[in-house]
CSV table of C-alpha atoms in Angstrom, one decimal:
chain,number,residue,atom,x,y,z
A,29,MET,CA,13.8,-20.3,-5.3
A,30,LYS,CA,17.6,-20.2,-4.8
A,31,GLN,CA,18.0,-22.6,-7.8
A,32,LEU,CA,15.7,-20.4,-9.9
A,33,ALA,CA,17.6,-17.3,-9.0
A,34,TYR,CA,20.9,-19.0,-9.9
A,35,ILE,CA,19.5,-20.1,-13.3
A,36,THR,CA,18.2,-16.6,-14.0
A,37,PHE,CA,21.6,-15.2,-13.1
A,38,PHE,CA,23.3,-17.7,-15.3
A,39,ILE,CA,21.0,-16.8,-18.3
A,40,SER,CA,21.8,-13.2,-17.7
A,41,LEU,CA,25.5,-13.9,-17.9
A,42,VAL,CA,25.0,-15.8,-21.2
A,43,ASN,CA,22.9,-13.1,-22.8
A,44,PHE,CA,24.7,-10.0,-21.6
A,45,GLY,CA,28.2,-10.9,-20.7
A,46,TRP,CA,29.6,-10.0,-17.3
A,47,ALA,CA,28.4,-6.6,-16.1
A,48,GLN,CA,28.4,-4.9,-12.7
A,49,GLU,CA,24.8,-4.9,-11.4
A,50,LYS,CA,25.0,-1.2,-10.3
A,51,SER,CA,27.5,1.5,-9.5
A,52,ILE,CA,26.5,4.5,-7.3
A,53,THR,CA,29.1,7.2,-6.8
A,54,GLN,CA,29.2,10.7,-5.3
A,55,HIS,CA,30.6,13.7,-7.1
A,56,SER,CA,30.5,17.5,-7.3
A,57,VAL,CA,30.5,20.0,-10.1
A,58,ASP,CA,30.6,23.8,-10.3
A,59,ILE,CA,27.7,25.1,-12.5
A,60,ASN,CA,27.6,28.8,-13.3
A,61,GLY,CA,29.9,29.5,-10.4
A,62,GLU,CA,28.1,27.5,-7.8
A,63,SER,CA,29.2,24.1,-6.4
A,64,LEU,CA,26.7,21.2,-6.6
A,65,ASN,CA,26.9,17.8,-5.0
A,66,TYR,CA,25.3,15.0,-7.0
A,67,THR,CA,24.9,11.2,-7.2
A,68,ALA,CA,25.6,9.2,-10.3
A,69,GLU,CA,24.0,5.8,-10.7
A,70,VAL,CA,24.9,3.5,-13.6
A,71,SER,CA,22.9,0.3,-13.9
A,72,THR,CA,20.6,-1.8,-16.1
A,73,LEU,CA,16.8,-2.1,-15.7
A,74,PRO,CA,15.1,-5.1,-17.4
A,75,LEU,CA,12.4,-4.6,-19.9
A,76,LEU,CA,9.7,-7.2,-19.2
A,77,ASN,CA,7.1,-8.7,-21.6
A,78,ASP,CA,3.5,-9.4,-20.8
A,79,HIS,CA,4.5,-12.6,-19.0
A,80,GLY,CA,6.9,-10.8,-16.7
A,81,GLU,CA,9.9,-12.2,-18.5
A,82,ALA,CA,13.0,-10.1,-19.3
A,83,ILE,CA,13.4,-9.5,-23.0
A,84,ALA,CA,16.2,-6.8,-22.8
A,85,ASN,CA,18.4,-5.1,-20.3
A,86,ILE,CA,18.4,-1.4,-20.8
A,87,GLN,CA,21.4,0.4,-19.4
A,88,TYR,CA,21.1,3.9,-18.1
A,89,THR,CA,23.1,6.6,-16.2
A,90,TYR,CA,21.1,8.6,-13.7
A,91,TYR,CA,22.3,11.9,-12.2
A,92,THR,CA,20.5,13.4,-9.2
A,93,LYS,CA,21.2,16.5,-7.2
A,94,LYS,CA,21.2,16.0,-3.4
A,95,SER,CA,18.0,17.7,-2.5
A,96,LYS,CA,15.1,17.4,0.0
A,97,ALA,CA,12.8,18.1,-2.9
A,98,TYR,CA,14.0,15.0,-4.9
A,99,LYS,CA,10.5,13.7,-5.6
A,100,THR,CA,9.4,17.0,-7.3
A,101,ARG,CA,12.7,18.0,-8.9
A,102,PRO,CA,12.3,18.1,-12.7
A,103,LEU,CA,13.4,15.0,-14.6
A,104,VAL,CA,15.0,15.1,-18.0
A,105,ILE,CA,15.0,11.8,-20.0
A,106,SER,CA,17.7,12.0,-22.7
A,107,PHE,CA,18.0,10.0,-25.9
A,108,ASN,CA,20.3,10.3,-28.9
A,109,GLY,CA,19.5,9.1,-32.4
A,110,GLY,CA,20.9,7.0,-35.1
A,111,PRO,CA,18.5,5.2,-34.6
A,112,GLY,CA,21.3,2.9,-33.5
A,113,SER,CA,23.3,5.5,-31.6
A,114,GLY,CA,24.2,5.3,-27.9
A,115,SER,CA,23.4,8.2,-25.5
A,116,VAL,CA,27.0,9.1,-25.2
A,117,TRP,CA,26.8,12.3,-27.3
A,118,MET,CA,24.6,14.5,-25.2
A,119,HIS,CA,25.7,12.7,-22.0
A,120,LEU,CA,29.3,13.5,-22.3
A,121,ALA,CA,29.3,16.7,-24.3
A,122,TYR,CA,26.1,18.6,-23.6
A,123,THR,CA,23.8,18.5,-20.6
A,124,GLY,CA,25.6,16.2,-18.1
A,125,PRO,CA,28.0,17.2,-15.3
A,126,ARG,CA,31.1,16.1,-17.4
A,127,VAL,CA,32.1,17.0,-20.9
A,128,LEU,CA,34.8,16.0,-23.3
A,129,LYS,CA,38.2,17.5,-23.3
A,130,ILE,CA,38.2,19.1,-26.8
A,131,SER,CA,39.2,22.4,-28.4
A,132,ASP,CA,36.8,25.4,-28.0
A,133,GLU,CA,35.6,24.7,-31.5
A,134,GLY,CA,35.0,21.0,-30.9
A,135,PHE,CA,38.0,19.3,-32.4
A,136,PRO,CA,39.9,16.4,-30.7
A,137,VAL,CA,42.9,17.1,-28.4
A,138,GLN,CA,45.2,14.7,-26.6
A,139,PRO,CA,45.4,13.5,-24.0
A,140,TYR,CA,41.7,12.4,-24.4
A,141,GLY,CA,39.4,12.6,-21.5
A,142,HIS,CA,36.7,14.6,-19.8
A,143,LYS,CA,36.3,17.6,-17.5
A,144,GLN,CA,33.7,19.4,-15.5
A,145,ASN,CA,30.8,20.9,-17.4
A,146,PRO,CA,30.2,24.4,-16.0
A,147,PHE,CA,27.0,24.8,-17.9
A,148,SER,CA,25.2,21.5,-17.1
A,149,ILE,CA,21.4,21.7,-16.5
A,150,LEU,CA,21.9,19.4,-13.4
A,151,ASP,CA,21.3,22.4,-11.2
A,152,VAL,CA,17.6,22.6,-12.4
A,153,ALA,CA,16.8,19.0,-13.2
A,154,ASP,CA,17.8,15.4,-12.5
A,155,ILE,CA,18.9,13.6,-15.8
A,156,VAL,CA,18.7,10.1,-17.0
A,157,TYR,CA,20.6,9.0,-20.2
A,158,VAL,CA,19.0,6.0,-21.8
A,159,ASN,CA,20.6,3.5,-24.2
A,160,PRO,CA,18.0,1.7,-26.3
A,161,VAL,CA,18.6,-1.9,-27.3
A,162,ASN,CA,22.0,-2.7,-28.9
A,163,THR,CA,23.3,0.8,-28.1
A,164,GLY,CA,25.7,1.6,-25.3
A,165,TYR,CA,25.7,-1.4,-22.9
A,166,SER,CA,22.0,-2.3,-23.5
A,167,ARG,CA,21.4,-5.7,-25.0
A,168,PRO,CA,18.4,-8.0,-25.9
A,169,VAL,CA,17.8,-11.3,-24.1
A,170,LEU,CA,18.7,-14.1,-26.5
A,171,ASN,CA,16.9,-17.4,-26.8
A,172,GLU,CA,18.5,-20.8,-26.8
A,173,LYS,CA,19.5,-20.3,-30.4
A,174,GLY,CA,21.2,-17.0,-29.7
A,175,GLU,CA,18.4,-15.0,-31.4
A,176,PHE,CA,15.8,-12.4,-30.4
A,177,ASP,CA,12.7,-10.9,-32.0
A,178,LYS,CA,14.0,-7.7,-33.7
A,179,SER,CA,10.5,-6.5,-34.5
A,180,LYS,CA,9.9,-5.8,-30.8
A,181,PHE,CA,12.7,-3.2,-30.8
A,182,PHE,CA,13.8,-2.1,-34.3
A,183,GLY,CA,11.2,0.3,-35.8
A,184,VAL,CA,9.6,3.7,-35.3
A,185,ASN,CA,6.6,2.3,-33.4
A,186,ALA,CA,8.3,-0.6,-31.7
A,187,ASP,CA,11.0,1.7,-30.4
A,188,ILE,CA,8.4,4.1,-28.9
A,189,ASN,CA,6.3,1.3,-27.4
A,190,TYR,CA,9.0,-0.5,-25.5
A,191,LEU,CA,10.8,2.6,-24.4
A,192,SER,CA,7.5,4.1,-23.0
A,193,GLU,CA,7.0,0.9,-21.0
A,194,TRP,CA,10.6,1.2,-19.7
A,195,ILE,CA,10.2,4.9,-18.8
A,196,ASN,CA,7.1,4.0,-16.8
A,197,THR,CA,9.0,1.4,-14.9
A,198,PHE,CA,12.0,3.7,-14.3
A,199,VAL,CA,9.8,6.6,-13.1
A,200,THR,CA,8.0,4.3,-10.7
A,201,LYS,CA,11.2,2.7,-9.3
A,202,LYS,CA,12.9,6.1,-8.9
A,203,ASP,CA,9.8,7.6,-7.3
A,204,LYS,CA,9.6,10.5,-9.8
A,205,TRP,CA,5.9,10.5,-10.6
A,206,LEU,CA,5.4,13.9,-8.9
A,207,ALA,CA,8.3,15.5,-10.9
A,208,PRO,CA,7.8,17.7,-14.0
A,209,LYS,CA,9.1,15.6,-16.8
A,210,PHE,CA,11.0,16.6,-20.0
A,211,LEU,CA,12.1,14.5,-23.0
A,212,ILE,CA,15.1,15.5,-25.0
A,213,GLY,CA,16.2,13.8,-28.2
A,214,GLU,CA,18.9,14.5,-30.8
A,215,SER,CA,18.6,13.7,-34.5
A,216,TYR,CA,16.6,10.4,-34.8
A,217,GLY,CA,16.1,10.9,-31.1
A,218,THR,CA,13.7,13.7,-32.0
A,219,THR,CA,11.5,11.2,-33.9
A,220,ARG,CA,11.7,9.0,-30.8
A,221,VAL,CA,10.8,11.6,-28.1
A,222,SER,CA,8.0,13.1,-30.3
A,223,GLY,CA,6.3,9.7,-30.4
A,224,LEU,CA,7.1,9.1,-26.7
A,225,ALA,CA,5.4,12.2,-25.6
A,226,ASN,CA,2.1,10.9,-27.1
A,227,ALA,CA,2.7,7.3,-26.1
A,228,LEU,CA,3.5,8.2,-22.5
A,229,GLN,CA,0.4,10.4,-22.3
A,230,ASN,CA,-2.1,8.1,-23.9
A,231,GLN,CA,-0.8,4.7,-23.0
A,232,HIS,CA,0.7,5.3,-19.5
A,233,TRP,CA,-1.1,8.5,-18.4
A,234,MET,CA,2.2,10.2,-17.8
A,235,TYR,CA,2.0,13.9,-18.9
A,236,ILE,CA,5.1,15.6,-20.1
A,237,ASN,CA,5.9,19.3,-19.5
A,238,GLY,CA,8.4,19.8,-22.4
A,239,VAL,CA,9.9,18.2,-25.4
A,240,ILE,CA,13.3,19.4,-26.7
A,241,LEU,CA,14.2,18.5,-30.3
A,242,VAL,CA,17.9,18.9,-30.9
A,243,SER,CA,18.8,18.8,-34.6
A,244,PRO,CA,15.4,17.3,-35.5
A,245,THR,CA,14.4,15.0,-38.4
A,246,GLU,CA,11.3,15.7,-40.5
A,247,LEU,CA,9.3,13.7,-37.9
A,248,GLY,CA,7.4,11.9,-40.6
A,249,LEU,CA,6.2,15.0,-42.3
A,250,ASP,CA,6.3,15.0,-46.1
A,251,LEU,CA,9.4,16.8,-47.4
A,252,THR,CA,9.8,15.8,-51.0
A,253,GLY,CA,9.8,17.3,-54.5
A,254,PRO,CA,10.4,21.1,-55.1
A,255,VAL,CA,10.2,22.0,-51.4
A,256,GLU,CA,12.9,19.5,-50.5
A,257,ILE,CA,15.2,20.9,-53.2
A,258,ALA,CA,14.5,24.5,-52.3
A,259,ASN,CA,14.9,24.0,-48.6
A,260,ARG,CA,18.6,23.1,-49.1
A,261,LEU,CA,19.6,26.6,-50.1
A,262,PRO,CA,19.7,28.3,-46.7
A,263,TYR,CA,22.0,25.6,-45.4
A,264,PHE,CA,24.2,25.9,-48.5
A,265,ALA,CA,24.4,29.6,-47.8
A,266,ALA,CA,25.3,29.1,-44.2
A,267,ALA,CA,28.1,26.7,-45.0
A,268,ALA,CA,29.4,29.0,-47.8
A,269,TRP,CA,29.4,31.9,-45.4
A,270,TYR,CA,31.4,29.9,-42.8
A,271,HIS,CA,34.1,29.1,-45.5
A,272,ASN,CA,34.2,32.6,-46.9
A,273,LYS,CA,32.8,31.6,-50.3
A,274,LEU,CA,30.2,34.3,-50.7
A,275,GLU,CA,30.5,37.6,-52.5
A,276,PRO,CA,31.5,40.5,-50.2
A,277,ASN,CA,28.0,42.1,-50.0
A,278,LEU,CA,26.8,38.8,-48.4
A,279,GLN,CA,30.0,37.6,-46.7
A,280,ASN,CA,30.2,40.9,-44.7
A,281,LYS,CA,26.7,40.6,-43.3
A,282,PRO,CA,26.1,38.9,-39.9
A,283,ILE,CA,25.1,35.3,-40.7
A,284,LEU,CA,21.5,35.6,-39.5
A,285,GLU,CA,20.9,38.7,-41.5
A,286,MET,CA,22.3,37.1,-44.6
A,287,LEU,CA,20.2,33.9,-44.0
A,288,LYS,CA,17.0,36.0,-43.7
A,289,GLU,CA,17.6,37.2,-47.2
A,290,VAL,CA,18.2,33.6,-48.5
A,291,GLU,CA,15.1,32.3,-46.7
A,292,ASP,CA,12.9,35.0,-48.2
A,293,TYR,CA,14.2,34.1,-51.7
A,294,THR,CA,13.7,30.4,-51.0
A,295,ILE,CA,10.1,30.8,-50.0
A,296,ASN,CA,9.0,33.5,-52.4
A,297,ILE,CA,10.9,32.9,-55.6
A,298,LEU,CA,12.8,29.7,-55.6
A,299,THR,CA,10.0,27.3,-54.6
A,300,PRO,CA,7.5,28.6,-57.1
A,301,ALA,CA,10.1,28.4,-59.8
A,302,LEU,CA,11.0,24.8,-59.0
A,303,ILE,CA,7.3,23.8,-59.1
A,304,LYS,CA,7.3,24.6,-62.8
A,305,GLY,CA,10.0,21.9,-63.4
A,306,GLY,CA,10.9,21.5,-67.1
A,307,PHE,CA,8.4,24.2,-68.1
A,308,LEU,CA,10.4,26.9,-66.4
A,309,LYS,CA,11.5,29.4,-69.1
A,310,ASP,CA,15.2,29.3,-70.0
A,311,THR,CA,15.8,32.9,-69.1
A,312,LYS,CA,14.1,32.4,-65.7
A,313,LYS,CA,16.1,29.2,-65.1
A,314,GLN,CA,19.3,31.0,-65.8
A,315,GLN,CA,18.3,33.7,-63.3
A,316,VAL,CA,17.5,31.2,-60.7
A,317,ALA,CA,20.7,29.3,-61.2
A,318,ASN,CA,22.7,32.5,-60.9
A,319,GLN,CA,21.0,33.4,-57.7
A,320,MET,CA,21.3,30.0,-56.1
A,321,ALA,CA,25.0,29.9,-57.1
A,322,LYS,CA,25.5,33.4,-55.5
A,323,TYR,CA,24.0,32.1,-52.2
A,324,ALA,CA,25.7,28.7,-52.3
A,325,GLY,CA,29.2,29.9,-53.2
A,326,ILE,CA,29.5,27.5,-56.2
A,327,LYS,CA,29.3,28.0,-59.9
A,328,PRO,CA,25.9,28.5,-61.7
A,329,GLU,CA,26.8,25.8,-64.2
A,330,ILE,CA,26.6,23.2,-61.4
A,331,PHE,CA,23.0,24.1,-60.8
A,332,LEU,CA,22.2,24.2,-64.5
A,333,ASP,CA,23.8,20.9,-65.2
A,334,ASN,CA,21.7,19.3,-62.4
A,335,ASN,CA,18.4,21.0,-63.4
A,336,LEU,CA,18.7,23.2,-60.3
A,337,ASP,CA,18.7,20.1,-58.1
A,338,VAL,CA,22.1,20.1,-56.5
A,339,SER,CA,22.3,17.3,-53.9
A,340,TYR,CA,23.9,17.7,-50.5
A,341,ASN,CA,26.6,15.2,-51.5
A,342,LEU,CA,27.6,17.2,-54.5
A,343,PHE,CA,27.6,20.4,-52.5
A,344,TRP,CA,29.9,18.8,-49.8
A,345,LYS,CA,32.2,17.6,-52.6
A,346,THR,CA,32.2,20.9,-54.4
A,347,LEU,CA,32.2,23.9,-52.0
A,348,LYS,CA,36.0,23.7,-51.2
A,349,LYS,CA,37.0,21.6,-54.2
A,350,ASN,CA,39.5,24.3,-55.4
A,351,ASP,CA,41.1,24.3,-51.9
A,352,GLY,CA,41.5,20.5,-52.0
A,353,PHE,CA,38.9,19.7,-49.3
A,354,THR,CA,35.5,18.3,-48.8
A,355,VAL,CA,33.2,19.6,-46.1
A,356,GLY,CA,31.4,17.6,-43.4
A,357,ARG,CA,27.8,16.4,-43.5
A,358,LEU,CA,26.7,16.7,-39.9
A,359,ASP,CA,28.9,19.7,-39.3
A,360,SER,CA,30.3,21.5,-42.4
A,361,ARG,CA,33.0,23.3,-40.4
A,362,TYR,CA,35.0,20.0,-40.5
A,363,LEU,CA,37.1,19.3,-43.6
A,364,GLY,CA,38.0,16.0,-45.3
A,365,LEU,CA,40.6,14.8,-47.8
A,366,ASP,CA,39.4,12.7,-50.7
A,367,GLU,CA,41.6,10.5,-52.8
A,368,LYS,CA,40.2,12.0,-56.0
A,369,THR,CA,39.2,15.5,-56.7
A,370,ALA,CA,36.6,14.3,-59.2
A,371,GLY,CA,33.3,12.8,-58.0
A,372,THR,CA,29.9,13.6,-56.7
A,373,ARG,CA,30.3,12.8,-53.0
A,374,PRO,CA,32.9,12.8,-50.3
A,375,ASP,CA,34.8,9.6,-49.5
A,376,TYR,CA,33.8,9.8,-45.8
A,377,ASN,CA,32.1,12.0,-43.2
A,378,ALA,CA,34.9,14.2,-41.9
A,379,GLU,CA,33.0,15.3,-38.8
A,380,LEU,CA,32.1,11.9,-37.6
A,381,THR,CA,35.6,10.5,-37.7
A,382,SER,CA,36.7,13.5,-35.6
A,383,TRP,CA,33.9,13.0,-33.1
A,384,LEU,CA,34.6,9.3,-32.7
A,385,GLN,CA,38.2,10.0,-32.1
A,386,SER,CA,37.5,12.1,-29.0
A,387,PHE,CA,34.2,10.5,-27.7
A,388,THR,CA,35.1,6.8,-27.7
A,389,PRO,CA,38.1,6.8,-25.4
A,390,ALA,CA,36.4,9.4,-23.2
A,391,ILE,CA,33.2,7.5,-22.5
A,392,ASN,CA,35.0,4.2,-21.9
A,393,ASN,CA,37.4,5.8,-19.5
A,394,TYR,CA,34.6,7.8,-17.8
A,395,TYR,CA,32.5,4.7,-17.0
A,396,ARG,CA,35.4,2.7,-15.7
A,397,ASN,CA,37.4,5.2,-13.8
A,398,GLU,CA,35.0,7.9,-12.6
A,399,LEU,CA,31.7,6.2,-12.4
A,400,ASN,CA,33.3,2.9,-11.4
A,401,TYR,CA,31.1,0.8,-13.7
A,402,ARG,CA,32.8,-2.4,-14.8
A,403,THR,CA,31.7,-4.7,-17.7
A,404,ASP,CA,33.2,-6.9,-20.4
A,405,LEU,CA,30.6,-5.6,-22.9
A,406,LYS,CA,31.6,-3.2,-25.6
A,407,TYR,CA,30.1,0.2,-25.4
A,408,ASN,CA,28.3,0.5,-28.7
A,409,MET,CA,28.7,4.0,-30.0
A,410,PHE,CA,26.7,2.7,-33.0
A,411,GLY,CA,24.9,-0.7,-32.6
A,412,ASN,CA,23.2,-3.0,-35.2
A,413,VAL,CA,19.5,-2.2,-35.3
A,414,TYR,CA,18.9,-3.4,-38.8
A,415,PRO,CA,16.3,-3.7,-40.3
A,416,TRP,CA,14.6,-0.6,-38.9
A,417,ASP,CA,10.9,-0.5,-39.8
A,418,ARG,CA,9.8,3.0,-40.9
A,419,THR,CA,6.8,1.8,-42.9
A,420,GLN,CA,4.2,1.8,-40.1
A,421,ASN,CA,2.7,5.1,-38.8
A,422,ASN,CA,5.9,7.1,-39.3
A,423,ASN,CA,4.2,10.3,-38.3
A,424,THR,CA,5.6,11.3,-34.9
A,425,GLY,CA,5.4,15.0,-35.7
A,426,LYS,CA,1.6,14.7,-35.8
A,427,GLN,CA,1.7,12.5,-32.7
A,428,LEU,CA,3.6,15.3,-30.9
A,429,ARG,CA,0.9,17.7,-32.1
A,430,GLN,CA,-1.8,15.5,-30.6
A,431,ALA,CA,0.0,15.3,-27.3
A,432,MET,CA,0.3,19.1,-27.2
A,433,ALA,CA,-3.3,19.6,-28.0
A,434,GLN,CA,-4.4,17.3,-25.2
A,435,ASN,CA,-2.0,18.8,-22.7
A,436,PRO,CA,-2.0,22.6,-22.4
A,437,SER,CA,1.2,22.5,-20.3
A,438,LEU,CA,3.3,20.7,-23.0
A,439,ASN,CA,5.8,23.0,-24.7
A,440,VAL,CA,8.4,22.3,-27.4
A,441,MET,CA,11.8,23.8,-28.0
A,442,ILE,CA,13.9,23.2,-31.2
A,443,GLN,CA,17.7,23.6,-31.3
A,444,SER,CA,19.5,23.6,-34.6
A,445,GLY,CA,23.1,24.3,-35.8
A,446,LEU,CA,23.3,26.5,-38.8
A,447,PHE,CA,26.1,24.4,-40.3
A,448,ASP,CA,24.3,21.0,-40.0
A,449,GLY,CA,23.9,19.5,-43.5
A,450,ALA,CA,22.1,16.3,-42.3
A,451,THR,CA,19.1,17.8,-40.4
A,452,THR,CA,19.3,21.4,-41.6
A,453,TYR,CA,18.1,24.3,-39.6
A,454,PHE,CA,15.7,25.5,-42.3
A,455,ASN,CA,14.1,22.0,-42.6
A,456,ALA,CA,13.8,22.1,-38.8
A,457,LYS,CA,12.0,25.4,-39.1
A,458,TYR,CA,9.8,24.1,-41.9
A,459,THR,CA,8.9,21.0,-39.7
A,460,MET,CA,8.0,23.3,-36.8
A,461,TRP,CA,5.7,25.3,-39.1
A,462,HIS,CA,3.9,22.2,-40.2
A,463,ILE,CA,3.6,20.1,-37.0
A,464,ASP,CA,0.4,22.0,-36.4
A,465,ASP,CA,-1.1,23.5,-39.6
A,466,SER,CA,-3.9,25.2,-37.6
A,467,GLY,CA,-1.4,27.6,-36.0
A,468,LYS,CA,-3.2,27.3,-32.7
A,469,LEU,CA,-0.1,25.9,-31.0
A,470,LYS,CA,2.5,28.2,-32.4
A,471,ASP,CA,3.0,30.1,-29.2
A,472,ARG,CA,4.2,27.0,-27.5
A,473,PHE,CA,7.1,26.4,-29.8
A,474,THR,CA,10.6,27.9,-29.2
A,475,PHE,CA,13.2,27.9,-32.0
A,476,LYS,CA,17.0,28.5,-31.4
A,477,THR,CA,19.9,28.4,-33.8
A,478,TYR,CA,23.7,28.2,-33.1
A,479,GLU,CA,26.8,28.9,-35.2
A,480,SER,CA,27.8,25.3,-35.3
A,481,GLY,CA,26.6,21.9,-36.6
A,482,HIS,CA,24.5,18.9,-35.6
A,483,MET,CA,26.1,18.7,-32.2
A,484,MET,CA,26.0,22.4,-31.6
A,485,TYR,CA,27.2,22.0,-28.0
A,486,LEU,CA,30.7,20.9,-29.1
A,487,ARG,CA,31.6,24.5,-29.7
A,488,ARG,CA,32.2,26.0,-26.3
A,489,ASP,CA,30.3,29.2,-26.8
A,490,ASP,CA,27.2,27.2,-28.0
A,491,LEU,CA,27.6,24.8,-25.1
A,492,GLU,CA,27.0,27.6,-22.7
A,493,THR,CA,24.3,29.3,-24.8
A,494,ALA,CA,22.4,26.1,-25.6
A,495,ASN,CA,22.4,24.9,-21.9
A,496,ASN,CA,21.2,28.3,-20.8
A,497,ASP,CA,18.4,28.0,-23.4
A,498,LEU,CA,17.5,24.6,-22.0
A,499,ARG,CA,17.6,25.9,-18.4
A,500,GLU,CA,15.3,28.8,-19.3
A,501,PHE,CA,12.9,26.5,-21.2
A,502,ILE,CA,12.6,24.0,-18.4
A,503,LEU,CA,11.9,26.6,-15.8
A,504,LYS,CA,9.4,28.4,-17.9
A,505,SER,CA,7.6,25.2,-18.9
A,506,ILE,CA,6.7,24.2,-15.3
A,507,PRO,CA,3.3,25.5,-14.5
A,508,LYS,CA,3.1,27.8,-11.5
A,509,GLU,CA,2.1,26.1,-8.3
A,510,ASN,CA,-1.7,25.6,-7.8
A,511,LYS,CA,-2.4,27.2,-11.2
A,512,PRO,CA,-5.0,25.2,-13.1
A,513,ILE,CA,-3.7,23.5,-16.3
A,514,LYS,CA,-6.4,24.3,-18.9
A,515,TYR,CA,-7.3,26.2,-22.0
């Protein structure tokens, strides 16, 4: 047995590089004015196949409040997106007990690092941040040829299947079966947790109390053609409002009041007009172009030259063209500098380079020097998960609907930044409307918007508001003690 254990350990070193088995440290944080003591555990938990063999080591960071009620304290299971993105973003900037040192609007400052998060949800729930295979410090087990079966991990359904197995194992090992459980995902992570809610419920008999969708994708719902084109306009208007590109009668309105007008126009006039395509009368086409331009803060000729179909890339390139800048994709508050003024798309994503500048040094320093976790592996902010299979049953929105229908205590909250041009707030609203076309579940959805972008929590005001929204959602989604869960 000792020889087998040695061989297993040696294989682990070959596959994963040297990594500390586990680090458990004690900390404190002041949340909403009250001091809280907590434990941080950083480790890896193997993912086993049907033969009991490890096929991957999944790295996680687990925060628990010191409490006699540990077994029944709510558990939040947190994922980011990509799909090749590590869990660093929400871990070190949103819900965890530590956040980045950045400006109040979310821009990098030096010296880099982290600080206490006075708004963390750790006061109401324990939190585990999970890195899927090839993200963070998680890695697959390689065979003797240095290869692994990518189809077991890299795809909409493969991702859901193996992570649901892993969550089952984690919950069992951490003795959290009695705890109310919540899934939170950001961006592609919303696709992931929507499918996980259904898989956990129907494959592992683990019932979830809440799913939080932060900057959600379309969740496999059809969003093409005239609807896709029309749905861009409210986001265009939000970005134009932020950059003071609207006419005074719109610019001087509060943003949500202005957007209500744009949404009404989008639904009632723009979409029906776009449905007519090339048969739309010239006079009507000119009227529509004029109105779209008015809301988007760019010239009508740009809409006419593109048959009313102005792409996101062209908008990001055009909005502040006369000022010499492009605007960011994931957060249009950020500005970029292109080599050429001409063109149809920005040279790079201005917001992403800004985020990586502050996040990367912070997470590496945080693991090593506060959480005392040592490894020679690189923390993959973005890992290689190519090719990612989206061809099989890519319908996690409907999977979420099924889970909600089967579980009367499952609620959903959506959080969207108004200036997010990748997963726009209006597309998120549209997705919410169509997850359940019957309308029977609509009272179990909560929709929140924030005056920031994809990572709305990077703006300090929204960090506070969004965490408080989460806290309220978690507490409201836990059924009252001894109250039957039924329709």
